[in-house]
PDB file of C-alpha atoms in Angstrom:
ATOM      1  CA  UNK A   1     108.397  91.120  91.029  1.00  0.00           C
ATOM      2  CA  UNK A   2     110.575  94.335  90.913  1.00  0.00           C
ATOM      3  CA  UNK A   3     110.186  97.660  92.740  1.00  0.00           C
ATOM      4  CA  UNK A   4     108.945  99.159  90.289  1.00  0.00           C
ATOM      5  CA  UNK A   5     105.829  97.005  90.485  1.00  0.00           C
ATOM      6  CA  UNK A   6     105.458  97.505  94.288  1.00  0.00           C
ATOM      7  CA  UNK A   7     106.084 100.994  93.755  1.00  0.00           C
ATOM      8  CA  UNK A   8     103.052 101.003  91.340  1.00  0.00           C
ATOM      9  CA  UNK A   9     100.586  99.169  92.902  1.00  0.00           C
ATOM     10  CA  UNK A  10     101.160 101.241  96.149  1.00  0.00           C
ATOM     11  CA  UNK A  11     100.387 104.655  94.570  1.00  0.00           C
ATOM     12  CA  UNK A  12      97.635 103.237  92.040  1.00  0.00           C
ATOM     13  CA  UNK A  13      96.280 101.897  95.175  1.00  0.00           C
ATOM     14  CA  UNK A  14      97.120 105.241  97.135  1.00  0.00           C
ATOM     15  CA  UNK A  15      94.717 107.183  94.520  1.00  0.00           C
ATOM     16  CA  UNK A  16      92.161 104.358  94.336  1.00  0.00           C
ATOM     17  CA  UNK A  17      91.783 105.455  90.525  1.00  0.00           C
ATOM     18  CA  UNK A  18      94.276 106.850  88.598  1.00  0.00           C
ATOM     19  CA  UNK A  19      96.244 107.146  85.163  1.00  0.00           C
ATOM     20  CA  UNK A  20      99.869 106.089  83.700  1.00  0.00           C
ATOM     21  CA  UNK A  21     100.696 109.984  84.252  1.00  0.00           C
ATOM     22  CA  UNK A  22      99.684 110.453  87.808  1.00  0.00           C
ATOM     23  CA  UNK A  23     101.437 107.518  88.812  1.00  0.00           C
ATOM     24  CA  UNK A  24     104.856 108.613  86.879  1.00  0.00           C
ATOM     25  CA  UNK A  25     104.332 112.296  88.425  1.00  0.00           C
ATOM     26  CA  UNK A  26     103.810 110.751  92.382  1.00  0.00           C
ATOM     27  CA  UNK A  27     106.907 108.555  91.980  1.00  0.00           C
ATOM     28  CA  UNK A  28     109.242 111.561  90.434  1.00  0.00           C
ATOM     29  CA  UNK A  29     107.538 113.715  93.739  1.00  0.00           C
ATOM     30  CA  UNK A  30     109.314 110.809  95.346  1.00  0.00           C
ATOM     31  CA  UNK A  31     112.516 111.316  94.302  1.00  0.00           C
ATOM     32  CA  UNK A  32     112.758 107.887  92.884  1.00  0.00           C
ATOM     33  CA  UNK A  33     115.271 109.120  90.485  1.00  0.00           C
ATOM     34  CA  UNK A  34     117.839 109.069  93.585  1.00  0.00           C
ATOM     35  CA  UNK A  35     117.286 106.434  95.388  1.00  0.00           C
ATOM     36  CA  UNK A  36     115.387 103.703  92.456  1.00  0.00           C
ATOM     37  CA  UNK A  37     116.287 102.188  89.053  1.00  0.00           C
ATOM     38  CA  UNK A  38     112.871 103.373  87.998  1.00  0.00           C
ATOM     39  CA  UNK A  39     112.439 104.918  84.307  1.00  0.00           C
ATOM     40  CA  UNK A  40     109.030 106.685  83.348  1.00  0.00           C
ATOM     41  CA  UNK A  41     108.847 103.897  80.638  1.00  0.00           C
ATOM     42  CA  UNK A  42     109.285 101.508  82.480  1.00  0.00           C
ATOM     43  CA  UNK A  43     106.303 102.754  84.799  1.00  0.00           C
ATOM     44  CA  UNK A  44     103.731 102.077  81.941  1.00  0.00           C
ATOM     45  CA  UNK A  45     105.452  98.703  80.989  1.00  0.00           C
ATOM     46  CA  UNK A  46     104.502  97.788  84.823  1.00  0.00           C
ATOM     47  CA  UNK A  47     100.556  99.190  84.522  1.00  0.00           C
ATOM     48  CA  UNK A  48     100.737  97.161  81.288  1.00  0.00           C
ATOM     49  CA  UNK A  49     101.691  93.754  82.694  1.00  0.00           C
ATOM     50  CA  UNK A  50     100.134  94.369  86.684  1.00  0.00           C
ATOM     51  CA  UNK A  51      96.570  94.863  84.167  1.00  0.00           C
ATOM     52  CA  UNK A  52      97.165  91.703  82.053  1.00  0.00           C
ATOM     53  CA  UNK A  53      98.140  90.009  84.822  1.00  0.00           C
ATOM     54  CA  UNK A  54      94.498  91.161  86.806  1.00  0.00           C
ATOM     55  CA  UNK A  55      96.254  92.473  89.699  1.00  0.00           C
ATOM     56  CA  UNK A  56      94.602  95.955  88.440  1.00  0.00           C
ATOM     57  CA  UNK A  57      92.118  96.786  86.214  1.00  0.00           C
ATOM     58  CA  UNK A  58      92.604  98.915  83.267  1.00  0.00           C
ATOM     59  CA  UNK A  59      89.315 100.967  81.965  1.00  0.00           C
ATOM     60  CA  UNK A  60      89.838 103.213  78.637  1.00  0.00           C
ATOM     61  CA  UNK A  61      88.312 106.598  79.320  1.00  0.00           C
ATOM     62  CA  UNK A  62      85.885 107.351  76.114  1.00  0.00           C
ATOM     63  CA  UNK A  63      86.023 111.004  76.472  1.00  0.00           C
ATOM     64  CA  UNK A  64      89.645 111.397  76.185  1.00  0.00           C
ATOM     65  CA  UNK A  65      91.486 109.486  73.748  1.00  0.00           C
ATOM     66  CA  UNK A  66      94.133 107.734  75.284  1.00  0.00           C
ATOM     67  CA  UNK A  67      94.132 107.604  78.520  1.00  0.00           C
ATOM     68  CA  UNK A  68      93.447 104.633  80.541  1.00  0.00           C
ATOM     69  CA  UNK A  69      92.535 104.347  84.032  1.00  0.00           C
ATOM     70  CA  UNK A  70      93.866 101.814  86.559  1.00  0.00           C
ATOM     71  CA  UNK A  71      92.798 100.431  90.090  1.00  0.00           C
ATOM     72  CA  UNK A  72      93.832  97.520  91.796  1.00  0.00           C
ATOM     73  CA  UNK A  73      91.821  94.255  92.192  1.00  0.00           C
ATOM     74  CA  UNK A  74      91.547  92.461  94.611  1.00  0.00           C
ATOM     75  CA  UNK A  75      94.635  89.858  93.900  1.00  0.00           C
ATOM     76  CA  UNK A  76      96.636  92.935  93.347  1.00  0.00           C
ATOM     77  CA  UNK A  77      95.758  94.335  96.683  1.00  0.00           C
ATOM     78  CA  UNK A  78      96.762  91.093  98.302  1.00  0.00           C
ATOM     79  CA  UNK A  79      99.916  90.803  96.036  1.00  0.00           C
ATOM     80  CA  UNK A  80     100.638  94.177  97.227  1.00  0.00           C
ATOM     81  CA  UNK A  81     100.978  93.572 101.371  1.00  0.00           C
ATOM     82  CA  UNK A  82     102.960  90.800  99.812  1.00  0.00           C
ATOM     83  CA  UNK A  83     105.314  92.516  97.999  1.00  0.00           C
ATOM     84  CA  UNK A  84     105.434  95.089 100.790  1.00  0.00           C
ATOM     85  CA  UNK A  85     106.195  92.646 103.199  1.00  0.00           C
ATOM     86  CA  UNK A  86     109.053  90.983 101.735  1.00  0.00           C
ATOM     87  CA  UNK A  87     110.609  93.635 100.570  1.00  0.00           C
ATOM     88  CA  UNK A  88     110.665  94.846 104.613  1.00  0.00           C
ATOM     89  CA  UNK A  89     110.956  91.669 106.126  1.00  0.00           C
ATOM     90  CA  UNK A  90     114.223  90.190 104.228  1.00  0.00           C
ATOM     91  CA  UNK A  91     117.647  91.294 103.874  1.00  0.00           C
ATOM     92  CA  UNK A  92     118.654  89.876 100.730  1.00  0.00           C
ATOM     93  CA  UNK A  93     116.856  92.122  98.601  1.00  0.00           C
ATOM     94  CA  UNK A  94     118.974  95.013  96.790  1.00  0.00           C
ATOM     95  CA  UNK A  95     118.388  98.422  97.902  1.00  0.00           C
ATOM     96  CA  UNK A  96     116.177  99.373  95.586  1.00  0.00           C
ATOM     97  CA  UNK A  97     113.349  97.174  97.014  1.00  0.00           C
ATOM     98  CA  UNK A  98     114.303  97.871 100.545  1.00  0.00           C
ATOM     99  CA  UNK A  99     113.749 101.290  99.478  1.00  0.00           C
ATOM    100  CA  UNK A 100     110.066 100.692  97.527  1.00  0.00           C
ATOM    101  CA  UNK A 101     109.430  98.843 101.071  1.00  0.00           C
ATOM    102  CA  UNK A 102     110.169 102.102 103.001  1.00  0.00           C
ATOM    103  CA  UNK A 103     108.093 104.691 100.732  1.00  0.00           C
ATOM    104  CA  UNK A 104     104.985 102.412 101.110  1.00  0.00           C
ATOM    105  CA  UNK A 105     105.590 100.918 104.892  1.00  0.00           C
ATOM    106  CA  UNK A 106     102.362 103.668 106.396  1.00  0.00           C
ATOM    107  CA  UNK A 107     100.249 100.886 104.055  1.00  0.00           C
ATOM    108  CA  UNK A 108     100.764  98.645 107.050  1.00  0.00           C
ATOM    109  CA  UNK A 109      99.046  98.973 110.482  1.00  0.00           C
ATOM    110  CA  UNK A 110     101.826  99.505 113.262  1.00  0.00           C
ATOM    111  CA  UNK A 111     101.241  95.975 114.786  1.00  0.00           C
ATOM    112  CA  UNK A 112     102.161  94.675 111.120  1.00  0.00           C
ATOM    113  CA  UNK A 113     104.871  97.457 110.506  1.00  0.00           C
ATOM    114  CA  UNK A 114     106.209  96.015 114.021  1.00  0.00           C
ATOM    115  CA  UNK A 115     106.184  92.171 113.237  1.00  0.00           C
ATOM    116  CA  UNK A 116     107.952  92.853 110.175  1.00  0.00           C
ATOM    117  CA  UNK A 117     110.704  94.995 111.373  1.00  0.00           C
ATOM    118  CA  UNK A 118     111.261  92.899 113.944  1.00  0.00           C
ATOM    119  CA  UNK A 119     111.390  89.600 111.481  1.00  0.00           C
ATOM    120  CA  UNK A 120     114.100  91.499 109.811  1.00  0.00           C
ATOM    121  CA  UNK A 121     116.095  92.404 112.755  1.00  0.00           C
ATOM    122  CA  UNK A 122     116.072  88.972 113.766  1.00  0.00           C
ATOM    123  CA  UNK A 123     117.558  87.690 110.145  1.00  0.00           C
ATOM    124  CA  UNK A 124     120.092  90.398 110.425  1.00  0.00           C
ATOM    125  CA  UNK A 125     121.334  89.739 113.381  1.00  0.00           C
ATOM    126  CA  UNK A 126     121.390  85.914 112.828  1.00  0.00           C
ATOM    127  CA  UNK A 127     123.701  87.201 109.378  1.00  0.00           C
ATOM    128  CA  UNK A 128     126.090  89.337 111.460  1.00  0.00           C
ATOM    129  CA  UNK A 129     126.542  86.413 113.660  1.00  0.00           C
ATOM    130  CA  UNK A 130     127.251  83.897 110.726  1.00  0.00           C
ATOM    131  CA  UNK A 131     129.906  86.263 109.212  1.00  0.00           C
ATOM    132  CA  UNK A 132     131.250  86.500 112.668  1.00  0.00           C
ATOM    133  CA  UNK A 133     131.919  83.270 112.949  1.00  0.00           C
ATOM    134  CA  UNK A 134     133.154  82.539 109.493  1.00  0.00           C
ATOM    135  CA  UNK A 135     135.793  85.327 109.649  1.00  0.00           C
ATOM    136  CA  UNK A 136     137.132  83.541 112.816  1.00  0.00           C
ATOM    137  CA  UNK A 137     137.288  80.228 111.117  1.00  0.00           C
ATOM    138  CA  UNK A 138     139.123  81.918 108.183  1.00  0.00           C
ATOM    139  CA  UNK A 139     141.794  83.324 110.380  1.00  0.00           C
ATOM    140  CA  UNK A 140     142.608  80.244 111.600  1.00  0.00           C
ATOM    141  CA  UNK A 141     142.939  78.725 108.260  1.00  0.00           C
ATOM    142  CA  UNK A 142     145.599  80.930 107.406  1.00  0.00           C
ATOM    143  CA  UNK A 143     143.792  82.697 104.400  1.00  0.00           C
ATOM    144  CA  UNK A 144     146.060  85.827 103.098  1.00  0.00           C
ATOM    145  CA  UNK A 145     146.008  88.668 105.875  1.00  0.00           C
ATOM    146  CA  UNK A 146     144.526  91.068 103.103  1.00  0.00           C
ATOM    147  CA  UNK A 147     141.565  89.344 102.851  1.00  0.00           C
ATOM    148  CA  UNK A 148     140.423  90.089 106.133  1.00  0.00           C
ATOM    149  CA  UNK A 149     139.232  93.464 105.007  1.00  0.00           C
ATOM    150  CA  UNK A 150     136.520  91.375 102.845  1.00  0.00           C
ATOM    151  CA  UNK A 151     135.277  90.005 106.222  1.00  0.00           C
ATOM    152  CA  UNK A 152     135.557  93.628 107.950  1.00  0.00           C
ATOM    153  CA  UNK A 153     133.927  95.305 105.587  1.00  0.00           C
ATOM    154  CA  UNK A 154     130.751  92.816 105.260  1.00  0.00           C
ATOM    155  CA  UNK A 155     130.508  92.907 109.116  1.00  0.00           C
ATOM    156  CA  UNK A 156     130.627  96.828 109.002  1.00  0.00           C
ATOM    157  CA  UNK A 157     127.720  96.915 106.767  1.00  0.00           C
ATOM    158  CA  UNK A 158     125.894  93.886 108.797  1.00  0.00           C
ATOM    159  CA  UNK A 159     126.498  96.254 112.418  1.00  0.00           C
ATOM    160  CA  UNK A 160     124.627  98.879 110.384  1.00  0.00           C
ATOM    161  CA  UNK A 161     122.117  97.256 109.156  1.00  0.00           C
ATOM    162  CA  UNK A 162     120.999  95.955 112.453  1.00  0.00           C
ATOM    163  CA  UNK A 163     122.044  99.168 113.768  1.00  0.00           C
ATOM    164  CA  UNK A 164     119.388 101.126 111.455  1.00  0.00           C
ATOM    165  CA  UNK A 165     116.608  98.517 111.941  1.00  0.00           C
ATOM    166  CA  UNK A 166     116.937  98.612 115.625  1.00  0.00           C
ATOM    167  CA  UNK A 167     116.368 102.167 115.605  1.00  0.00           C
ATOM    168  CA  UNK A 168     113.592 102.228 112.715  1.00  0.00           C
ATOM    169  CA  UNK A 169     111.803  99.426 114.931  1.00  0.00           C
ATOM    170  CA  UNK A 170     111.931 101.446 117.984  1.00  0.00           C
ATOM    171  CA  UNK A 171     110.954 104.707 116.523  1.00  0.00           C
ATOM    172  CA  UNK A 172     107.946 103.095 114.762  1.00  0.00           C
ATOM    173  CA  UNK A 173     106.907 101.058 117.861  1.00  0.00           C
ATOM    174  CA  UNK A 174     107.235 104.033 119.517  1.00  0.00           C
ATOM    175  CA  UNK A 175     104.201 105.925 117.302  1.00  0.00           C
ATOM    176  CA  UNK A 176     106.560 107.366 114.786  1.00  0.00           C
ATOM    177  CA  UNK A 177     104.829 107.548 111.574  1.00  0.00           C
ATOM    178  CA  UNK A 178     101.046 107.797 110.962  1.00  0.00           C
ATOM    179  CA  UNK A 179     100.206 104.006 109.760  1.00  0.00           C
ATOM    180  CA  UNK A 180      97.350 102.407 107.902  1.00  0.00           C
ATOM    181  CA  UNK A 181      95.110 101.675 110.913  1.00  0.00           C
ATOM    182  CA  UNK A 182      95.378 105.766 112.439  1.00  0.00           C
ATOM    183  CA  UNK A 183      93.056 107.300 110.923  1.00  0.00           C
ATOM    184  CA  UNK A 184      90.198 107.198 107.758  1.00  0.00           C
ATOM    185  CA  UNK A 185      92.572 109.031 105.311  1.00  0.00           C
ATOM    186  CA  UNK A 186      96.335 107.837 106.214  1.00  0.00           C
ATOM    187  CA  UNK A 187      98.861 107.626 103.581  1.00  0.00           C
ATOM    188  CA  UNK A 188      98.120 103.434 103.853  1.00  0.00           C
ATOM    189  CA  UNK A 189      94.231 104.399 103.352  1.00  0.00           C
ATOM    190  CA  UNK A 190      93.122 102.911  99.548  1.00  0.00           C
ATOM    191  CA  UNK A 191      91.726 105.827  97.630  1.00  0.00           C
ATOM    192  CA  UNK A 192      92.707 108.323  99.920  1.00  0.00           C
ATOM    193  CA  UNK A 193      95.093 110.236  97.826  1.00  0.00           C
ATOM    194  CA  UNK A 194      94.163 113.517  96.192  1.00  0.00           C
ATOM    195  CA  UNK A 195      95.185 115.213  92.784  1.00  0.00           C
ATOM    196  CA  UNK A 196      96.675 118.663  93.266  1.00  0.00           C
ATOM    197  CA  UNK A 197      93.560 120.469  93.318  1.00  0.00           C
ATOM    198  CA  UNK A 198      94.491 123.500  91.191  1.00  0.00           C
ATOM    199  CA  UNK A 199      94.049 127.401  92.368  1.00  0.00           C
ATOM    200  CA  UNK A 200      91.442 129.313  91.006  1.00  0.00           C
ATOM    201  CA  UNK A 201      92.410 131.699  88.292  1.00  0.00           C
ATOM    202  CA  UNK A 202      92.957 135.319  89.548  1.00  0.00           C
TER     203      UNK A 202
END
């Protein structure tokens, strides 16, 4: 699945009940346009396809033509923490689901939030060890000197990725961050998301 499906599930889940719309108008809050290959189209495409595939439920509203209402089922809550998981947990991923992983992370307790950090840590640092060692072994085969900036480059961006995670992992096992299981109406909290309630007119 893509982020743009975690991303969706998270906030339809967030609001407990929502609308194509709502969704679209969260993620934009977001910023998603910086930092997420997410269009607005391509938001309804993925309320479209999480519905027919029953990981939310999809309920046309009678009184205004149009509109449909989503909430996630059951599979689609589970498929969720999935999602979530993986995109925290492993490195591969491109940054756009790292990212997805990030906005939604308060959806895990800090226990879980912990575990997972921690997985990923330990896959980073087993990576950055790997390229270590391969980078040695080319030097000795006598590869072209330039092509040692390949290898210093990739083990640049390996010290900070195990840099950042080190430091995300301490800051959230620290209390950072209000998570899922602190307190009835968290950002992790199904449902407990509000519409903009609107000021009265003057």
């Amino acid at each position: 699945m893509s982020a743009t499906q975690l991303l969706v599930l998270g906030v339809v889940r967030g609001f407990g009940r929502t609308h194509g719309y709502r969704v679209r108008a969260e993620l934009l809050s977001w910023g998603i346009d910086d930092w997420a290959n997410v269009k607005p189209g391509s938001i309804y495409h993925a309320l479209r396809q999480l519905a027919k595939a029953g990981l939310l439920t999809a309920s046309e509203i009678g009184d205004w033509p149009g509109r449909v209402d989503y909430s996630v089922t059951p599979a689609g809550d589970a498929e969720f923490f999935r999602l979530l998981v993986d995109a925290l947990e492993r490195p591969e991923h491109r940054a756009d689901m790292l990212s997805a992983g990030l906005a939604l992370m308060p959806a895990l307790s800090r226990g879980r939030a912990v575990e997972v950090l921690s997985a990923r840590l330990e896959a980073l640092e087993a990576q950055r060890a790997a390229l270590r060692k391969n980078a040695a072994a080319s030097h000795a085969a006598g590869l072209p000197p330039h092509l040692g900036e390949l290898r210093a480059m990739r083990t640049r961006y390996a010290d900070l990725g195990v840099d950042w995670t080190r430091d995300l992992l301490e800051r959230v096992r620290a209390g950072e961050y209000e998570m899922a299981d602190e307190g009835a109406e968290g950002f992790g909290t199904p449902g407990s998301w509000r519409a903009p309630v609107a000021p009265p007119a003057s």
